[in-house]
mmCIF file of C-alpha atoms in Angstrom:
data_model
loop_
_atom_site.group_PDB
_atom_site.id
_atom_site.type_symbol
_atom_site.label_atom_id
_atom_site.label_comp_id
_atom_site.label_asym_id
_atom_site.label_seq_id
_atom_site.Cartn_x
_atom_site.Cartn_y
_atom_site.Cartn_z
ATOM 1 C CA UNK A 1 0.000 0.000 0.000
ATOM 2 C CA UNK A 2 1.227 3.341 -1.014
ATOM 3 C CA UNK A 3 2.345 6.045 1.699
ATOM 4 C CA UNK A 4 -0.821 8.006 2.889
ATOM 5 C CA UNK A 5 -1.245 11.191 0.880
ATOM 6 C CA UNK A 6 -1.430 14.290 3.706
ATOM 7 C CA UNK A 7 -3.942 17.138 3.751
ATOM 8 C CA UNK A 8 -3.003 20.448 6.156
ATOM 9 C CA UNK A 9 -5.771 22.263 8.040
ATOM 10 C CA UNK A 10 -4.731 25.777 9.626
ATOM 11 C CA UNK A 11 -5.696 28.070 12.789
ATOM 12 C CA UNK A 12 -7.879 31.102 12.818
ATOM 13 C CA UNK A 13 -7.039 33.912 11.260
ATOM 14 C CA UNK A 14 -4.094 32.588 9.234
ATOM 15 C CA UNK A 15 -3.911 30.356 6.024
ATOM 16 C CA UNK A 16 -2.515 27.300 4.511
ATOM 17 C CA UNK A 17 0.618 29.481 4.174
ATOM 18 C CA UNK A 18 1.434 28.267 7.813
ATOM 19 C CA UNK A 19 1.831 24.826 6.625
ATOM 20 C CA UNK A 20 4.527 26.344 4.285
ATOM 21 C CA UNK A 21 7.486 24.198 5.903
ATOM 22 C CA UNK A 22 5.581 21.109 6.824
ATOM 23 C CA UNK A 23 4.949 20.678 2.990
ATOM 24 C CA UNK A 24 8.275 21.351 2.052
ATOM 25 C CA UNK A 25 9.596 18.861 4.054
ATOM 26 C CA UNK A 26 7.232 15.816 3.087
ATOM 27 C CA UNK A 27 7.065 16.426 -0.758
ATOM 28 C CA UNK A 28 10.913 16.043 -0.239
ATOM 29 C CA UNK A 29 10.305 12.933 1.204
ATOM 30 C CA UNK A 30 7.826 11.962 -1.694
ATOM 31 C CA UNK A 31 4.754 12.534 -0.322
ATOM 32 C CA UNK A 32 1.831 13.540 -1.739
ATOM 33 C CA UNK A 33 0.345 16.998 0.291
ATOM 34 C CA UNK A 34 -2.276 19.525 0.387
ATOM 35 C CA UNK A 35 -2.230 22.565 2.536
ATOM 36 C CA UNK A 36 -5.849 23.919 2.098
ATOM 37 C CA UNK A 37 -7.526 27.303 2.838
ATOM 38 C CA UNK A 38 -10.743 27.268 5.398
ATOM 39 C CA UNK A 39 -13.847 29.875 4.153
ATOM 40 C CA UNK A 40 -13.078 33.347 5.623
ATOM 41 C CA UNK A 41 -9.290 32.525 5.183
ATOM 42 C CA UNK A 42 -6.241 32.942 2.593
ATOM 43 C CA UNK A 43 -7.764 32.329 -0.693
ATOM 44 C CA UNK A 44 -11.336 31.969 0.589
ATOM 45 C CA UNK A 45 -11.416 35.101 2.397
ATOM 46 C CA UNK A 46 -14.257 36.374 1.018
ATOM 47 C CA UNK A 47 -16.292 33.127 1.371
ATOM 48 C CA UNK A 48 -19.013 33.091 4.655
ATOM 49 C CA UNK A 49 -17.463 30.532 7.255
ATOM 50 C CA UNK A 50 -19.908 27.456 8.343
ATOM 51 C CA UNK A 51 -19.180 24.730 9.539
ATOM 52 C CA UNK A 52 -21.102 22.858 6.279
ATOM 53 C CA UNK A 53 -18.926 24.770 4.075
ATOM 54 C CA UNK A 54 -15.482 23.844 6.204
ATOM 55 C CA UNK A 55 -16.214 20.389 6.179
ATOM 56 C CA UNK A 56 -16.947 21.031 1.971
ATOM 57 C CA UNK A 57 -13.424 22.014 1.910
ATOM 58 C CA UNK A 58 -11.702 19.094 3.549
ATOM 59 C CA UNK A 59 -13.986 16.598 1.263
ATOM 60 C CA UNK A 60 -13.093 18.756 -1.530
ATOM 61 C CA UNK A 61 -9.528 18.540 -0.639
ATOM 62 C CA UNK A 62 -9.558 14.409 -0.220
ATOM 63 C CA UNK A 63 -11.144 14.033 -3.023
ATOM 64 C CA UNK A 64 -7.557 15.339 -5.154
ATOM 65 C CA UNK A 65 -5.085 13.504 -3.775
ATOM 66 C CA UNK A 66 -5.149 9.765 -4.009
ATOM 67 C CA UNK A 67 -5.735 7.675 -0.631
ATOM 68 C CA UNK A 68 -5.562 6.725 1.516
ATOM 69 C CA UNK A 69 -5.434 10.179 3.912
ATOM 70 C CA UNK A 70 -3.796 11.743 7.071
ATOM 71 C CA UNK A 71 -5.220 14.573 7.590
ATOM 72 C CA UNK A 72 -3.470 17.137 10.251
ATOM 73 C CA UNK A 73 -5.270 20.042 11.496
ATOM 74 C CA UNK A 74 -4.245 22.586 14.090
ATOM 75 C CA UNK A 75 -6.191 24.953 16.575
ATOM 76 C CA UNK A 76 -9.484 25.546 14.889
ATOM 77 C CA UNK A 77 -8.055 23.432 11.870
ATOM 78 C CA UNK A 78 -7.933 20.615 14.687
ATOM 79 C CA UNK A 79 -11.425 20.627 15.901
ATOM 80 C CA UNK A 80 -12.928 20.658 12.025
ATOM 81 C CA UNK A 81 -10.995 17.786 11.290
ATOM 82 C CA UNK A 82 -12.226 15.889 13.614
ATOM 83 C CA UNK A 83 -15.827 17.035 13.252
ATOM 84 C CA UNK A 84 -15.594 16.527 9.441
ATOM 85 C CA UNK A 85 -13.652 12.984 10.158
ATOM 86 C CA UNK A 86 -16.850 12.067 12.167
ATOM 87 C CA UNK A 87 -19.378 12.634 9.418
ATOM 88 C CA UNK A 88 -17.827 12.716 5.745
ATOM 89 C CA UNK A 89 -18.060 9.655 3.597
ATOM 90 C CA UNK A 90 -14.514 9.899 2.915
ATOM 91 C CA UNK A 91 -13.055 8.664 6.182
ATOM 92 C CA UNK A 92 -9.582 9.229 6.782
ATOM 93 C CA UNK A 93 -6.605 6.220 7.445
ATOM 94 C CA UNK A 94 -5.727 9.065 10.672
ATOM 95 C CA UNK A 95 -6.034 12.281 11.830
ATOM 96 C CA UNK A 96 -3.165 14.651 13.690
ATOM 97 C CA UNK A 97 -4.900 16.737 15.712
ATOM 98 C CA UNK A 98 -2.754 19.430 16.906
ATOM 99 C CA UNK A 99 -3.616 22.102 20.074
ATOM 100 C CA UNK A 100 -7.193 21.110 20.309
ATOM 101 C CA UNK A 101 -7.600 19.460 23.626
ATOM 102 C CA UNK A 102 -10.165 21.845 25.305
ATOM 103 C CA UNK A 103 -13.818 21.072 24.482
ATOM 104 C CA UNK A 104 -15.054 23.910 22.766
ATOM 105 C CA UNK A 105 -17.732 25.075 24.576
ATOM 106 C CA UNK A 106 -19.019 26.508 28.215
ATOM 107 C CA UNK A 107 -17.172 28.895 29.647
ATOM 108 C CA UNK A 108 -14.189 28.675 28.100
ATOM 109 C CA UNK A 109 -15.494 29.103 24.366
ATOM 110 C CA UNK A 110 -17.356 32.206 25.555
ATOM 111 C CA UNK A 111 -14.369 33.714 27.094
ATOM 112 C CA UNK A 112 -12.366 33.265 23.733
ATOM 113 C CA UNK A 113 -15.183 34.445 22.192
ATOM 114 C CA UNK A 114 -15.084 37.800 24.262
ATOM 115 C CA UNK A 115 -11.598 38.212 23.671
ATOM 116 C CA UNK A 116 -11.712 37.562 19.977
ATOM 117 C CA UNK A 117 -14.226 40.140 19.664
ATOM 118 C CA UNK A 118 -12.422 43.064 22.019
ATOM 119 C CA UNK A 119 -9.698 42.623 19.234
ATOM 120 C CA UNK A 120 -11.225 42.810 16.393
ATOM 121 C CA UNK A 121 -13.111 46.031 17.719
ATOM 122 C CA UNK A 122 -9.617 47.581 17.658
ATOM 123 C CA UNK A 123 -8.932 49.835 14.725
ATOM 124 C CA UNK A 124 -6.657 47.780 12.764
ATOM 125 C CA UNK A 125 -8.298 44.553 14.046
ATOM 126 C CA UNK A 126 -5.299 43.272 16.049
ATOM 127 C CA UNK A 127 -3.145 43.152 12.903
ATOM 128 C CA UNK A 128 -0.636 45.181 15.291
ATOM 129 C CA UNK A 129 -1.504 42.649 17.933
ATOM 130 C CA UNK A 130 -0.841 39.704 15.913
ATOM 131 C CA UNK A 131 2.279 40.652 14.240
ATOM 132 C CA UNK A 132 3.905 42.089 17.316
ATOM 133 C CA UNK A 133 3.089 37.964 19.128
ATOM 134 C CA UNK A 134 4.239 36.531 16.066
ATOM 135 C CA UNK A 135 7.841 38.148 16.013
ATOM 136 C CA UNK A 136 8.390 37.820 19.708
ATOM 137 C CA UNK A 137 7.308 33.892 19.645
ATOM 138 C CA UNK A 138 8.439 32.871 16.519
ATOM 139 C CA UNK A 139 11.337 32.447 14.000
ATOM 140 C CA UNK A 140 10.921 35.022 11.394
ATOM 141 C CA UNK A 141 10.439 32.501 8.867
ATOM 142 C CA UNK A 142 7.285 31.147 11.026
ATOM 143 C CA UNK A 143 6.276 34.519 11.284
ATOM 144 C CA UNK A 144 6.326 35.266 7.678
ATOM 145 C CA UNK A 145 4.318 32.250 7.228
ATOM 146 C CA UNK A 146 1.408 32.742 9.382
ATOM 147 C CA UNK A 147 0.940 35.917 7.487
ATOM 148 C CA UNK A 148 1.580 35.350 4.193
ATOM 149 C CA UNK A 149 -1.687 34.506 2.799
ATOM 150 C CA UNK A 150 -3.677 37.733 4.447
ATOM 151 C CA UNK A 151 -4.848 38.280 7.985
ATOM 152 C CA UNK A 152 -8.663 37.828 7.830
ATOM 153 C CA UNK A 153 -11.218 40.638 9.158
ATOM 154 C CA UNK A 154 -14.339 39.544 10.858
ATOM 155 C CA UNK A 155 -13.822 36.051 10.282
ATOM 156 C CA UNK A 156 -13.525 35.247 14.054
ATOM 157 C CA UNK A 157 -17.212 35.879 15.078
ATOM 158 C CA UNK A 158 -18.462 33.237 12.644
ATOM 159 C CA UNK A 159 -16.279 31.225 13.436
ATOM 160 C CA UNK A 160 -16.503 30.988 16.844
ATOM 161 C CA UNK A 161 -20.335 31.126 16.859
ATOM 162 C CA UNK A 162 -20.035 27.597 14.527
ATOM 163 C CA UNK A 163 -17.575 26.132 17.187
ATOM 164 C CA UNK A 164 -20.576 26.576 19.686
ATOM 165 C CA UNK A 165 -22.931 23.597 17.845
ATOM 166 C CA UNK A 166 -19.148 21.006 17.738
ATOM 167 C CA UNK A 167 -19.372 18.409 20.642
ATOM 168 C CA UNK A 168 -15.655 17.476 19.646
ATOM 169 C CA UNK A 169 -15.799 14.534 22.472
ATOM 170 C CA UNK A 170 -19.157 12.988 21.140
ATOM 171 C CA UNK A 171 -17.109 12.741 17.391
ATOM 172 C CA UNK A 172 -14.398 11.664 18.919
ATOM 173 C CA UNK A 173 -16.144 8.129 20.099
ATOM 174 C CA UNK A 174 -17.309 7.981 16.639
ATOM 175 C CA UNK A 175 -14.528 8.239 14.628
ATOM 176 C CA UNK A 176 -12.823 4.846 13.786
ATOM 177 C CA UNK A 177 -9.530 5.845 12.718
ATOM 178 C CA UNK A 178 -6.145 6.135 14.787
ATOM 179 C CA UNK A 179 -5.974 9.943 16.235
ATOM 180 C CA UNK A 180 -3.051 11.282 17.290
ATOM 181 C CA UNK A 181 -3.449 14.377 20.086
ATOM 182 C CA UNK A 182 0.103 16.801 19.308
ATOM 183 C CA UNK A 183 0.252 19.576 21.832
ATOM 184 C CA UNK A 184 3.552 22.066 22.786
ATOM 185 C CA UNK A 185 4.323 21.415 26.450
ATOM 186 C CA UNK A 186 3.194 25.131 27.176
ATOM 187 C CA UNK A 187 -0.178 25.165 24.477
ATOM 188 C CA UNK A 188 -3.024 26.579 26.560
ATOM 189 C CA UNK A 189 -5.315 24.293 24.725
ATOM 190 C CA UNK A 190 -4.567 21.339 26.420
ATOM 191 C CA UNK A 191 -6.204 21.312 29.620
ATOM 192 C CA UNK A 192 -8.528 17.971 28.836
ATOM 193 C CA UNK A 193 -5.818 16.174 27.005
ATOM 194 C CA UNK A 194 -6.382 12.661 28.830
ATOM 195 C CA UNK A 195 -9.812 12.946 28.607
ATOM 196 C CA UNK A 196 -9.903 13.538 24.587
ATOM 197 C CA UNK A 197 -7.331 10.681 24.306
ATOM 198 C CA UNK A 198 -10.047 8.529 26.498
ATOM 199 C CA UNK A 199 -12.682 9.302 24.284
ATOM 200 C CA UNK A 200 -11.127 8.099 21.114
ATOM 201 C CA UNK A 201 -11.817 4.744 19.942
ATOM 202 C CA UNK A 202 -7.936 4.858 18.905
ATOM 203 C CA UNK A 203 -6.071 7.613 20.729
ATOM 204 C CA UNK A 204 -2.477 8.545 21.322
ATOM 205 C CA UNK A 205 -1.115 11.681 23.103
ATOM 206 C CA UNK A 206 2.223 13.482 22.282
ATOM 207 C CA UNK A 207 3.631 16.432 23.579
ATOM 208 C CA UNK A 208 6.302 18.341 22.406
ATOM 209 C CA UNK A 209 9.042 19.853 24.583
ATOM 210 C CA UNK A 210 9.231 23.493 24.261
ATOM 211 C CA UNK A 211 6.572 24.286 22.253
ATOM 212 C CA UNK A 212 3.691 26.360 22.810
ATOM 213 C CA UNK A 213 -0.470 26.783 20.837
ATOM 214 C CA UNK A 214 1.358 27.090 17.160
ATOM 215 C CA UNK A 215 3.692 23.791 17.845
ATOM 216 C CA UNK A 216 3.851 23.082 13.882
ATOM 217 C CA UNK A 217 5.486 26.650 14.184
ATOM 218 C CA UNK A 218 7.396 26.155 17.220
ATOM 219 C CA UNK A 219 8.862 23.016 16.619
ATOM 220 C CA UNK A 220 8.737 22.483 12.712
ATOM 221 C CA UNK A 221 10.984 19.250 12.405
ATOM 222 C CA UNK A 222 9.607 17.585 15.056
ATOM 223 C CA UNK A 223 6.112 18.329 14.101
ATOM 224 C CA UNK A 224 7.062 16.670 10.552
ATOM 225 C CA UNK A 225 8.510 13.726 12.126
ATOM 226 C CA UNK A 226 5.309 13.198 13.799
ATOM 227 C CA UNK A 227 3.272 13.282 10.614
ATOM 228 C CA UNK A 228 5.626 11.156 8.909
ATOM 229 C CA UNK A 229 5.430 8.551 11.528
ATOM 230 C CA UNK A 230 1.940 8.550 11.836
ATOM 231 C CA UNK A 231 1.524 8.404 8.037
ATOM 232 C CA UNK A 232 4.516 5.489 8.042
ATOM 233 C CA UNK A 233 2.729 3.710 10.691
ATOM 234 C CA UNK A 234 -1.016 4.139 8.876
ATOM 235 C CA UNK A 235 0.729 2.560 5.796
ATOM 236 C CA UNK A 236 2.125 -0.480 7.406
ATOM 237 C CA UNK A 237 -1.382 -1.067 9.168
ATOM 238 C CA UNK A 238 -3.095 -1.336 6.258
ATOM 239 C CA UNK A 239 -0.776 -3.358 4.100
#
């Protein structure tokens, strides 16, 4: 059986440009990869977000690469592909989900909710905000790449409101491929961790020293190993 192709799912308010390295480095190692836009973002900026539509995108994106599929999501990107891994009719051989072990909901969804919309109240709609975090956390490459494909406006609202109706636990226990849970060792979204591993049918937890939320970022090589593991191991599985 042929190595897994790989599809890339980003954060809010960036692009598929932030997947810029991670594709570099597995089409060197002949794989086949896809680093796709979400609506309200990159090249579908001035597409409505919904979740319907997001989960369009990732069948979309399946659908042109040849199987079977990892596909790796991060932040927001994480929590859609597991929703759309729990519901399309193109299943995936895995999914890398990256910084999305809180349950997105209660208290804790409505206070990033309230602090997503205090910044984009602010005149330039945190572009300052977000630049100034990316060059004091990240490698100016990284930087350059969360960026390069356009910092959305009023994308975070929707967005948000649409992570309300996910119950990412409940798709968890549904979904019947391997998951693999990568979060930085200092990621504030990883505060139910065990719990999301529990819930999957076929869980695994890794955490990566010194990283923080944007561990692809962070920690590019060892984020790619990880992918290229999982996708090794998915291969030899299924042979």
């Amino acid at each position: 059986m042929s190595t897994p192709s790989i599809v890339f799912l980003h954060g809010i308010r960036t692009s598929s440009t932030m997947w810029r390295r991670q594709v570099e480095i597995h089409e060197a190692a002949g794989r086949r990869v896809a680093a796709v836009d979400l609506p309200g973002h990159g090249s579908r900026m001035g597409e409505p977000f919904s979740l319907e539509a997001a989960r369009d995108v990732l069948d979309e994106a399946v659908a042109s690469l040849p199987g079977p599929h990892v596909v790796v999501g991060l932040s927001l990107g994480g929590y859609l592909a597991l929703h759309w891994a729990a519901r399309t009719d193109r299943p995936p051989a895995a999914v890398l989900a990256a910084s999305c072990c809180t349950q997105p909901r209660g208290a804790a969804l409505a206070g990033y909710r309230a602090v997503a919309g205090a910044i984009e109240r602010l005149p330039d709609r945190g572009r300052f905000l977000g630049n100034t975090m990316a060059r004091l956390t990240l490698t100016p490459e990284s930087a350059l790449d969360v960026n390069a494909g356009g910092v959305p406006w009023g994308v975070m609202g929707p967005a948000l409101a649409a992570m309300a109706e996910v119950d990412t636990l409940a798709d968890l226990e549904t979904i019947e491929a391997p998951i693999w849970f990568v979060n930085g060792a200092w990621d504030h979204f990883r505060t139910q961790e065990r719990r999301f591993v529990r819930a999957a049918q076929y869980g695994q937890l890794c955490v990566v020293p010194g990283a923080g939320h944007l561990v692809s970022l962070d920690q590019p090589e060892a984020f790619a190993r990880l992918t290229g593991l999982l996708a090794e191991r998915t291969r030899l599985v299924a042979v």
